[in-house]
Amino acid sequence: MSIPVLLSSSSVFPEPTAAAFELAASLGYDGVEVMVWTDAVSQDAGALRGLSRHYGVPVLSVHAPCLLVTQRVWSSDPRERLRRAVVLADTLSAPTVVVHPPFTWQRDYARQFTDTVADLAHRHTGIRIAVENMYPVRMGRRQFVPYAPGWDPTETGYDSYTLDLSHCAASRSNAMIMADAMGAGLAHIHLGDGTGEGRDEHLVPGRGGQPCGALLRSLAGRGFTGSVALEVATRKAGSRAEREADLAESLEFARKHLSPAVTTPA
């Protein structure tokens, strides 16, 4: 079976969630990853189901509200936000939920995070709660890690992971080695590029220095059964046409390197 290529709704920001379905349909993506954020549509199963039916594009992944700007979405309790994201995915028959490691100031959540993830996975069989690799934050010559117990989830160990290549660039880590460390737990890919300058860039794949093509070509050999979501930053696009062009180029890159016939370098 071919690996589905999804459009993350974060890739159309500052356009709303509905635009992700419209663009995914018009460009030929296999599905959508819904980033749950302050847009009310992203939080509403009925609205999302309606968009999915209207555009003929399924929701195949839900990203829990983990960003600083989403700390009050649904609840101030991060455990409740994660629970509701899993329920949303279950309601929409989306097989994957993406979640970040806890922030360092979320002490109670951090202590309970592993058990919380395991309990939700047990209650919602068929959904993989895939913990995402993050990155240290650099401010000038200083660096700090805002995640507990750290930015690399493989050091703790979870059943399922999301591998984000832009975050690999920001952490200056080797994406292929991280994929190896995730092993059979690799459930989901956030495809985006980065230059390795120590910041999260989410470039169109092929425009940075990450082994985006090599990783995609390796997935079949890894027995990968998950999905690939394009998570690229288009907020600086000068027009809808420019945004569409970036997202079309991203999809073409993914499909090209996921094809078993591909032999070109990264």
Coordinates of C-alpha atoms in Angstrom, one line a residue:
M1 CA 0.0 0.0 0.0
S2 CA 1.2 3.5 -0.7
I3 CA 2.0 5.9 2.1
P4 CA -0.6 8.6 2.4
V5 CA 0.7 12.2 2.1
L6 CA -1.2 14.7 4.2
L7 CA -1.4 18.5 4.3
S8 CA -1.1 19.9 7.8
S9 CA -3.5 22.7 8.4
S10 CA -0.6 24.6 10.0
S11 CA 0.8 24.8 6.4
V12 CA -1.9 27.2 5.3
F13 CA -1.6 29.6 8.2
P14 CA -2.7 32.4 8.5
E15 CA -5.6 31.1 6.4
P16 CA -8.1 29.1 8.5
T17 CA -8.5 25.4 8.9
A18 CA -11.1 25.2 6.2
A19 CA -8.5 26.3 3.6
A20 CA -6.4 23.3 4.3
F21 CA -9.2 21.0 3.1
E22 CA -9.8 23.2 0.0
L23 CA -6.1 23.2 -0.9
A24 CA -5.6 19.5 -0.1
A25 CA -8.5 18.6 -2.5
S26 CA -7.4 20.9 -5.3
L27 CA -3.7 19.9 -5.1
G28 CA -4.3 16.1 -4.7
Y29 CA -3.2 15.4 -1.2
D30 CA -4.4 12.1 0.3
G31 CA -5.7 13.7 3.5
V32 CA -5.4 16.5 6.1
E33 CA -3.6 16.7 9.5
V34 CA -5.7 19.0 11.7
M35 CA -3.6 21.2 13.9
V36 CA -6.0 22.0 16.8
W37 CA -5.6 25.7 17.7
T38 CA -7.6 28.8 18.3
D39 CA -9.6 28.4 15.1
A40 CA -13.0 27.1 16.4
V41 CA -13.4 24.8 13.3
S42 CA -10.2 22.9 14.2
Q43 CA -11.8 22.0 17.6
D44 CA -15.1 20.9 16.3
A45 CA -15.6 17.3 15.1
G46 CA -18.9 18.2 13.3
A47 CA -17.4 21.0 11.4
L48 CA -14.3 19.0 10.4
R49 CA -16.5 16.1 9.3
G50 CA -18.5 18.5 7.2
L51 CA -15.4 19.8 5.5
S52 CA -14.0 16.3 5.0
R53 CA -17.3 15.3 3.2
H54 CA -17.6 18.5 1.2
Y55 CA -14.0 18.3 -0.2
G56 CA -13.7 14.5 -0.2
V57 CA -10.5 14.6 1.9
P58 CA -10.2 12.6 5.1
V59 CA -8.7 13.7 8.4
L60 CA -5.9 11.2 8.9
S61 CA -4.1 12.9 11.8
V62 CA -4.9 15.2 14.6
H63 CA -2.2 17.4 16.2
A64 CA -3.0 18.0 19.9
P65 CA -2.9 21.7 21.0
C66 CA 0.6 21.9 22.5
L67 CA 1.8 25.3 21.4
L68 CA 2.2 28.3 23.6
V69 CA -0.7 30.0 21.9
T70 CA -3.0 27.0 22.5
Q71 CA -2.5 26.6 26.2
R72 CA -6.2 27.6 26.8
V73 CA -7.8 25.7 23.9
W74 CA -10.4 23.3 25.4
S75 CA -8.8 23.4 28.9
S76 CA -5.9 24.8 30.8
D77 CA -5.1 21.2 31.8
P78 CA -2.7 19.7 29.2
R79 CA -3.9 16.2 30.0
E80 CA -7.5 17.2 29.1
R81 CA -6.3 18.8 25.9
L82 CA -4.6 15.6 24.9
R83 CA -7.6 13.5 25.9
R84 CA -9.9 15.6 23.8
A85 CA -7.5 15.4 20.8
V86 CA -7.6 11.6 21.0
V87 CA -11.4 11.7 21.3
L88 CA -11.5 14.0 18.2
A89 CA -9.3 11.6 16.3
D90 CA -11.4 8.6 17.3
T91 CA -14.5 10.4 16.3
L92 CA -13.1 11.2 12.8
S93 CA -11.5 7.8 12.4
A94 CA -8.0 9.4 12.2
P95 CA -5.4 6.8 13.2
T96 CA -2.7 9.2 14.5
V97 CA -2.5 11.9 17.2
V98 CA 0.6 14.0 17.4
V99 CA 1.7 15.4 20.7
H100 CA 4.8 17.3 22.0
P101 CA 6.7 16.4 25.2
P102 CA 5.5 18.5 28.2
F103 CA 7.0 22.0 28.8
T104 CA 9.3 22.1 31.8
W105 CA 6.8 24.2 33.8
Q106 CA 4.1 21.6 33.4
R107 CA 5.5 19.6 36.3
D108 CA 2.5 17.5 37.1
Y109 CA 1.8 16.8 33.5
A110 CA 5.4 15.8 32.9
R111 CA 5.4 13.4 35.8
Q112 CA 2.3 11.7 34.5
F113 CA 2.9 12.1 30.7
T114 CA 4.1 8.6 30.0
D115 CA 1.2 7.0 31.9
T116 CA -1.3 9.4 30.4
V117 CA -0.2 8.5 26.8
A118 CA -0.2 4.8 27.6
D119 CA -3.7 5.0 29.2
L120 CA -5.2 6.9 26.3
A121 CA -3.7 4.5 23.8
H122 CA -5.2 1.6 25.8
R123 CA -8.6 3.3 25.9
H124 CA -8.6 4.2 22.2
T125 CA -7.2 1.1 20.4
G126 CA -6.3 1.7 16.8
I127 CA -5.0 5.2 17.5
R128 CA -1.2 5.8 17.7
I129 CA -0.3 8.7 20.0
A130 CA 3.0 9.7 18.4
V131 CA 5.3 11.8 20.6
E132 CA 7.2 14.3 18.5
N133 CA 10.9 15.2 18.6
M134 CA 11.5 18.8 19.5
Y135 CA 14.6 21.0 19.8
P136 CA 16.6 23.2 22.3
V137 CA 15.9 26.9 22.1
R138 CA 18.9 29.1 21.3
M139 CA 19.1 32.8 22.3
G140 CA 22.4 34.2 21.1
R141 CA 25.1 32.0 22.6
R142 CA 22.8 30.6 25.2
Q143 CA 20.7 27.5 24.9
F144 CA 18.0 26.0 27.0
V145 CA 15.6 23.0 26.8
P146 CA 11.9 24.0 27.4
Y147 CA 10.7 20.4 27.5
A148 CA 10.7 17.8 30.2
P149 CA 12.5 15.5 30.5
G150 CA 14.0 16.6 27.2
W151 CA 13.4 17.4 23.5
D152 CA 14.3 13.9 22.3
P153 CA 11.5 11.5 23.1
T154 CA 13.6 8.4 22.2
E155 CA 15.6 9.0 25.4
T156 CA 12.5 8.3 27.4
G157 CA 10.9 5.7 25.2
Y158 CA 7.4 5.6 23.8
D159 CA 5.4 3.2 21.8
S160 CA 4.9 5.7 18.9
Y161 CA 6.8 8.7 17.6
T162 CA 6.4 11.5 15.1
L163 CA 9.7 12.4 13.4
D164 CA 9.9 16.1 12.4
L165 CA 12.7 16.9 10.0
S166 CA 12.6 20.7 10.6
H167 CA 13.0 20.0 14.3
C168 CA 16.0 17.7 13.5
A169 CA 17.6 20.7 11.7
A170 CA 16.8 23.0 14.7
S171 CA 18.4 20.5 17.1
R172 CA 21.3 19.8 14.8
S173 CA 20.6 16.1 15.0
N174 CA 20.8 13.4 12.3
A175 CA 17.3 12.6 11.1
M176 CA 18.3 9.1 9.8
I177 CA 19.9 8.2 13.1
M178 CA 16.8 9.5 15.0
A179 CA 14.5 7.4 12.7
D180 CA 16.7 4.4 13.5
A181 CA 16.3 5.1 17.3
M182 CA 12.5 5.3 16.8
G183 CA 12.5 2.0 15.1
A184 CA 9.2 0.2 14.8
G185 CA 7.7 3.1 16.9
L186 CA 8.0 5.5 14.0
A187 CA 4.4 6.2 13.2
H188 CA 4.3 9.6 11.5
I189 CA 6.5 12.0 9.6
H190 CA 6.4 15.8 9.6
L191 CA 8.0 16.7 6.4
G192 CA 9.7 20.0 6.2
D193 CA 13.3 21.2 5.7
G194 CA 15.7 23.3 7.6
T195 CA 19.2 24.8 7.3
G196 CA 20.5 23.7 10.7
E197 CA 20.9 27.3 11.9
G198 CA 19.4 26.4 15.2
R199 CA 15.8 27.6 14.6
D200 CA 12.6 25.9 13.4
E201 CA 12.1 26.8 9.8
H202 CA 9.7 24.3 8.2
L203 CA 11.0 25.0 4.7
V204 CA 9.6 23.3 1.6
P205 CA 11.5 20.0 1.4
G206 CA 14.5 20.2 -0.8
R207 CA 15.2 23.8 0.1
G208 CA 17.3 23.1 3.2
G209 CA 20.0 20.6 4.3
Q210 CA 17.9 17.8 5.8
P211 CA 17.9 14.3 4.2
C212 CA 14.2 14.6 3.3
G213 CA 14.4 12.5 0.2
A214 CA 16.6 9.8 1.7
L215 CA 14.3 9.5 4.7
L216 CA 11.3 9.1 2.5
R217 CA 13.0 6.5 0.3
S218 CA 14.0 4.5 3.4
L219 CA 10.5 4.2 4.8
A220 CA 9.5 1.1 2.8
G221 CA 12.5 -0.7 4.1
R222 CA 11.7 0.3 7.7
G223 CA 8.2 -1.3 7.4
F224 CA 6.6 2.1 7.9
T225 CA 2.8 1.9 7.9
G226 CA 2.0 5.5 9.0
S227 CA 1.6 8.7 7.0
V228 CA 3.7 11.7 5.9
A229 CA 2.3 15.2 6.7
L230 CA 3.7 18.3 5.0
E231 CA 4.3 20.8 7.7
V232 CA 5.8 23.8 5.8
A233 CA 5.6 27.5 6.7
T234 CA 3.8 29.5 4.0
R235 CA 2.8 32.5 6.2
K236 CA 5.2 34.8 4.3
A237 CA 3.6 33.9 0.9
G238 CA 2.6 37.0 -0.9
S239 CA -0.5 35.5 -2.4
R240 CA -2.7 32.4 -2.4
A241 CA -1.1 31.4 -5.7
E242 CA 2.4 31.5 -4.1
R243 CA 1.1 29.4 -1.2
E244 CA -0.4 26.9 -3.6
A245 CA 2.9 26.7 -5.5
D246 CA 4.9 25.9 -2.4
L247 CA 2.4 23.3 -1.3
A248 CA 2.2 21.7 -4.8
E249 CA 6.1 21.6 -4.9
S250 CA 6.0 19.9 -1.4
L251 CA 3.6 17.3 -2.5
E252 CA 5.5 16.6 -5.7
F253 CA 8.7 16.1 -3.7
A254 CA 7.0 13.7 -1.3
R255 CA 5.4 11.6 -4.0
K256 CA 8.6 11.5 -6.0
H257 CA 10.7 10.2 -3.1
L258 CA 8.1 7.8 -1.8
S259 CA 8.0 6.1 -5.2
P260 CA 9.8 2.8 -5.2
A261 CA 11.4 3.7 -8.5
V262 CA 13.2 6.7 -7.2
T263 CA 17.0 6.5 -7.3
T264 CA 18.0 10.2 -7.1
P265 CA 20.0 11.5 -4.2
A266 CA 18.5 13.6 -1.4

